[in-house]
mmCIF file of C-alpha atoms in Angstrom:
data_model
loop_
_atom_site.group_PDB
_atom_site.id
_atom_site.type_symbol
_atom_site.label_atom_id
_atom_site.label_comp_id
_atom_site.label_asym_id
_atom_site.label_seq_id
_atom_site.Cartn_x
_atom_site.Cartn_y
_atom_site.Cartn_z
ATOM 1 C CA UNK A 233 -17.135 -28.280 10.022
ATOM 2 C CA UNK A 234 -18.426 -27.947 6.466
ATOM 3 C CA UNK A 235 -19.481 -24.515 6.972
ATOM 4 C CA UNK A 236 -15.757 -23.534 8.001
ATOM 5 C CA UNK A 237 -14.953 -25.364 4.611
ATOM 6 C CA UNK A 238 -17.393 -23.593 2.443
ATOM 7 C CA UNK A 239 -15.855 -20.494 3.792
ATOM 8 C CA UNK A 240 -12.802 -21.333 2.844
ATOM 9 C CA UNK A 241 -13.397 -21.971 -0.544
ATOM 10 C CA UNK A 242 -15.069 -19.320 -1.463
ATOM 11 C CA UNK A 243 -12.124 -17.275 0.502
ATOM 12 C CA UNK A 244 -9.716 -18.887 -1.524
ATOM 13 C CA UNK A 245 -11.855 -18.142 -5.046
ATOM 14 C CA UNK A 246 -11.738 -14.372 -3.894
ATOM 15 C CA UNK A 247 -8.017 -14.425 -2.823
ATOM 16 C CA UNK A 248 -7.035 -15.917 -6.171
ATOM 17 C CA UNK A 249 -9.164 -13.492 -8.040
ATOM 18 C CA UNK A 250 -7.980 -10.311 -6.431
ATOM 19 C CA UNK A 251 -4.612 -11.899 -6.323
ATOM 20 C CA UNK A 252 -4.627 -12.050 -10.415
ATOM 21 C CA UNK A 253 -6.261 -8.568 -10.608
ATOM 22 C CA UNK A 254 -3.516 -6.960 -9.095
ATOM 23 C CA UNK A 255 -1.462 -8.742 -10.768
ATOM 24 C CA UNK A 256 -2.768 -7.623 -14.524
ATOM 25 C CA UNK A 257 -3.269 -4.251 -13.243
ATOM 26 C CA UNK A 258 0.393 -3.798 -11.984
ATOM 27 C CA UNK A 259 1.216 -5.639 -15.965
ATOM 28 C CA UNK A 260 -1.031 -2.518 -17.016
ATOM 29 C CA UNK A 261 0.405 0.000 -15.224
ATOM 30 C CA UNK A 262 3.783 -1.264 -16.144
ATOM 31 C CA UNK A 263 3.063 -0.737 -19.899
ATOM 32 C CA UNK A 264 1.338 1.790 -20.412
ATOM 33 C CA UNK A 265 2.421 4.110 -17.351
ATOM 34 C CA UNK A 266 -1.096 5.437 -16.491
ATOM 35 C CA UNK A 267 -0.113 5.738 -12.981
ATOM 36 C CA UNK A 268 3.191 7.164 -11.382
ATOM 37 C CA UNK A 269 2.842 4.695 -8.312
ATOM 38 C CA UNK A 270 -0.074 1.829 -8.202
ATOM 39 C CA UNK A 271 -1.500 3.580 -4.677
ATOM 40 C CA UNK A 272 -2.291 6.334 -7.298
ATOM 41 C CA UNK A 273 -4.520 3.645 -9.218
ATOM 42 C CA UNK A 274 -8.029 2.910 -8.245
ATOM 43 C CA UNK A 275 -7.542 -0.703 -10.130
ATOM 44 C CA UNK A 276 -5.224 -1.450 -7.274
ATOM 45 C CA UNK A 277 -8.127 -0.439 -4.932
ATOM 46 C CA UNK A 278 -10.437 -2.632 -6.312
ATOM 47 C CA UNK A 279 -7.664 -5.699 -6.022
ATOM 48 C CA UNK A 280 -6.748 -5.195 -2.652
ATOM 49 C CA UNK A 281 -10.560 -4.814 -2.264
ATOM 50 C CA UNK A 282 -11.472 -8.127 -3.073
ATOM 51 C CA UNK A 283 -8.253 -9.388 -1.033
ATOM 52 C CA UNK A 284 -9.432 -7.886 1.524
ATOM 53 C CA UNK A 285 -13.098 -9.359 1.290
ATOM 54 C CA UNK A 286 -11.418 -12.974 1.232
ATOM 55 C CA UNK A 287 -9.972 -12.300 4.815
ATOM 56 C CA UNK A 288 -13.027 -11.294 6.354
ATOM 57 C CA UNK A 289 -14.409 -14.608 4.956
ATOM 58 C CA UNK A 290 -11.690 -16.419 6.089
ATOM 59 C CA UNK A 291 -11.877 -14.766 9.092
ATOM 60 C CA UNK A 292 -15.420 -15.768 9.737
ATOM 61 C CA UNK A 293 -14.663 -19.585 8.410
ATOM 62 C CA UNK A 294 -11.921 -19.538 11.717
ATOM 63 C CA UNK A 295 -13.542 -17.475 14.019
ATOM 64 C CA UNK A 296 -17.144 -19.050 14.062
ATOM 65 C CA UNK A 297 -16.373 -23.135 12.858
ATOM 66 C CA UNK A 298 -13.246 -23.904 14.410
ATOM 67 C CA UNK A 299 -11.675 -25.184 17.662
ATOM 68 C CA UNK A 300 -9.989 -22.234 18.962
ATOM 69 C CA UNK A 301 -6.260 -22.968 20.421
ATOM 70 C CA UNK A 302 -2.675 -21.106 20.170
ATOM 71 C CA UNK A 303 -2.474 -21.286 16.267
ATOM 72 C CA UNK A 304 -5.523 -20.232 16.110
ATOM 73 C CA UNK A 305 -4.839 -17.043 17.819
ATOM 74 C CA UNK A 306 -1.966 -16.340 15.950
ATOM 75 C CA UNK A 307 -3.266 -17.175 12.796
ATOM 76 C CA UNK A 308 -6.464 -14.660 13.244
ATOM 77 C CA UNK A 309 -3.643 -12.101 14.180
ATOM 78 C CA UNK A 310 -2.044 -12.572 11.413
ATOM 79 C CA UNK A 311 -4.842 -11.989 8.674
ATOM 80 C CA UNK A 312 -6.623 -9.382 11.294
ATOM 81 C CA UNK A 313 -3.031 -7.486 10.813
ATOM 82 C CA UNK A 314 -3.063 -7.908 6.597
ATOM 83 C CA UNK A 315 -7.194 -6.860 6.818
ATOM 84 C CA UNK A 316 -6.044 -3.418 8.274
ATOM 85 C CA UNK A 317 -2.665 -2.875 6.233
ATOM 86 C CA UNK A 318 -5.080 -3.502 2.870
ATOM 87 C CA UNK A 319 -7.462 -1.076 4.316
ATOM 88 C CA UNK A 320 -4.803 1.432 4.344
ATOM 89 C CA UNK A 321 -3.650 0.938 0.999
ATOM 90 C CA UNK A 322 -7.223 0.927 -0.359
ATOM 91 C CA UNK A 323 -7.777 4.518 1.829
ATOM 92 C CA UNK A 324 -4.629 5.640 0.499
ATOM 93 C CA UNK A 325 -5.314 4.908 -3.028
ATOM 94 C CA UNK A 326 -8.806 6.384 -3.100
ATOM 95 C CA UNK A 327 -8.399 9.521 -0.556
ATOM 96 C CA UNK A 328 -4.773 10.054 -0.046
ATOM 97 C CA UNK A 329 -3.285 13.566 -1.323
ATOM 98 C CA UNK A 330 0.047 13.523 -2.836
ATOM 99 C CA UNK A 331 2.469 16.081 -4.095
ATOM 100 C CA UNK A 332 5.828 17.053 -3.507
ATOM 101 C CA UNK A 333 7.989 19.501 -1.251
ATOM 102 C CA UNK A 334 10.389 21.621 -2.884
ATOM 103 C CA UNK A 335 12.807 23.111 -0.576
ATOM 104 C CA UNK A 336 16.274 24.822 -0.472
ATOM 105 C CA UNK A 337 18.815 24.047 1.855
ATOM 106 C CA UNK A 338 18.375 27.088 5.174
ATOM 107 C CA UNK A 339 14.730 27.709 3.582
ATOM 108 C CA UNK A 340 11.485 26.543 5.053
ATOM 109 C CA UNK A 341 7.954 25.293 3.606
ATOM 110 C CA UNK A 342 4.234 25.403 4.934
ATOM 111 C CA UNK A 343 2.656 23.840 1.769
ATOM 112 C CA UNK A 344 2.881 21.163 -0.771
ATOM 113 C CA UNK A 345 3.001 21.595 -5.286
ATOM 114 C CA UNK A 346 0.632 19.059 -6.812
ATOM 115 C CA UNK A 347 0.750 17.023 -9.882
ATOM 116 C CA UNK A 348 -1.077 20.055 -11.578
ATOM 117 C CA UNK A 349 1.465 22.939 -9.796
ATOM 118 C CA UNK A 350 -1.090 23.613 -7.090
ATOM 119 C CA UNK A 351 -0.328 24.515 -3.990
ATOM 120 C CA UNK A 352 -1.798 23.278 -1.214
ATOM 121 C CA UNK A 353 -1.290 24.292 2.757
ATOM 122 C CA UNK A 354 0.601 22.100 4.963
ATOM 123 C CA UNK A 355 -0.760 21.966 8.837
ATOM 124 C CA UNK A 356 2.672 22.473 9.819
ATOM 125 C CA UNK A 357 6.464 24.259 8.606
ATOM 126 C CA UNK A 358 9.333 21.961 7.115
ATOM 127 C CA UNK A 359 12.868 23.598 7.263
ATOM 128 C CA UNK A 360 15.994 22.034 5.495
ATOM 129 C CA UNK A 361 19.123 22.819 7.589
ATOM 130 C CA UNK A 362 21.613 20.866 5.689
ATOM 131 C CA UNK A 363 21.818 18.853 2.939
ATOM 132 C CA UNK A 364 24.828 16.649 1.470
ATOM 133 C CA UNK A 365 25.385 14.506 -1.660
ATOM 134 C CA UNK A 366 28.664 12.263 -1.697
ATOM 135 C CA UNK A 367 29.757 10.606 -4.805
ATOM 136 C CA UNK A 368 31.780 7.844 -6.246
ATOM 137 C CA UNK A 369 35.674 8.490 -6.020
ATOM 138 C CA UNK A 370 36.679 9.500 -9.757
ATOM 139 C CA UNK A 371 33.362 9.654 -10.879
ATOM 140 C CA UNK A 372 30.153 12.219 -10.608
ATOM 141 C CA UNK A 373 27.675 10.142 -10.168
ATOM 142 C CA UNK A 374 25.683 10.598 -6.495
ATOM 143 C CA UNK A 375 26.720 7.565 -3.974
ATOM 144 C CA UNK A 376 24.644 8.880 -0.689
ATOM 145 C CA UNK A 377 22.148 11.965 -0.182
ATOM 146 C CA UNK A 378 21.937 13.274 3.506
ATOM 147 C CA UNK A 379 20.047 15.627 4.757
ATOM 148 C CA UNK A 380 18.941 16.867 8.061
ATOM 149 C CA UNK A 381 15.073 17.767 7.969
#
């Protein structure tokens, strides 16, 4: 039993660390705009990084020290299930692509424009049949965008 608790501690010390680095590094991002989104930033990486070491710890405190019953199931499913959505955010922030799609309504597109006006292939063809914007009675300003894809 006091190995389970050492685990936990030291889980808890990385969970609050990586818990206040995001934190400052969303407050960075926030004021100075060095990212467009925080998946773009690698500080985020190295937050959810640490998170992420602080489940497998606790994860190792509950799997190898403690009685196993139904909470104990569900509560290793639970941060088994957080342990993999962090891992995609991490893999997203260091080796996702992103860009955007521009396409005219009837017209069809086979690659993606890039923050630098790049073009990159797609491994498939988007086509924009229709698209729709309603607005507010009296007013211009957009209430709903539909479009069929």
């Amino acid at each position: 039993m006091r190995y389970s608790l050492i685990f936990r501690r030291i889980a808890r010390v990385f969970a609050a660390t990586g818990f206040l680095w995001l934190m400052l590094s969303m407050v960075w991002a926030t004021f100075y705009g060095t990212t467009e989104t925080l998946g773009e930033s690698g500080e985020t990486a190295v937050g959810l990084a640490v998170l992420m070491v602080s489940l497998v710890l606790y994860l190792i405190g509950q799997g190898f020290f403690l009685q196993k019953n139904g909470f104990w199931y569900a509560m290793t499913a639970l941060h088994a299930g957080l342990l993999l959505m962090m891992a995609g955010l991490v893999g997203n922030a260091l080796f996702g692509e992103k860009g955007f799609v521009y396409i005219r309504e009837g017209d069809t597109a086979s690659f993606y424009v890039d923050k630098a006006q790049e073009e990159h292939p797609l491994p498939f063809a988007v086509g924009l049949t229709s698209f729709r914007t309603e607005v507010y009675s009296g007013t211009l300003r957009p209430r709903d965008f539909t479009s069929n894809v």
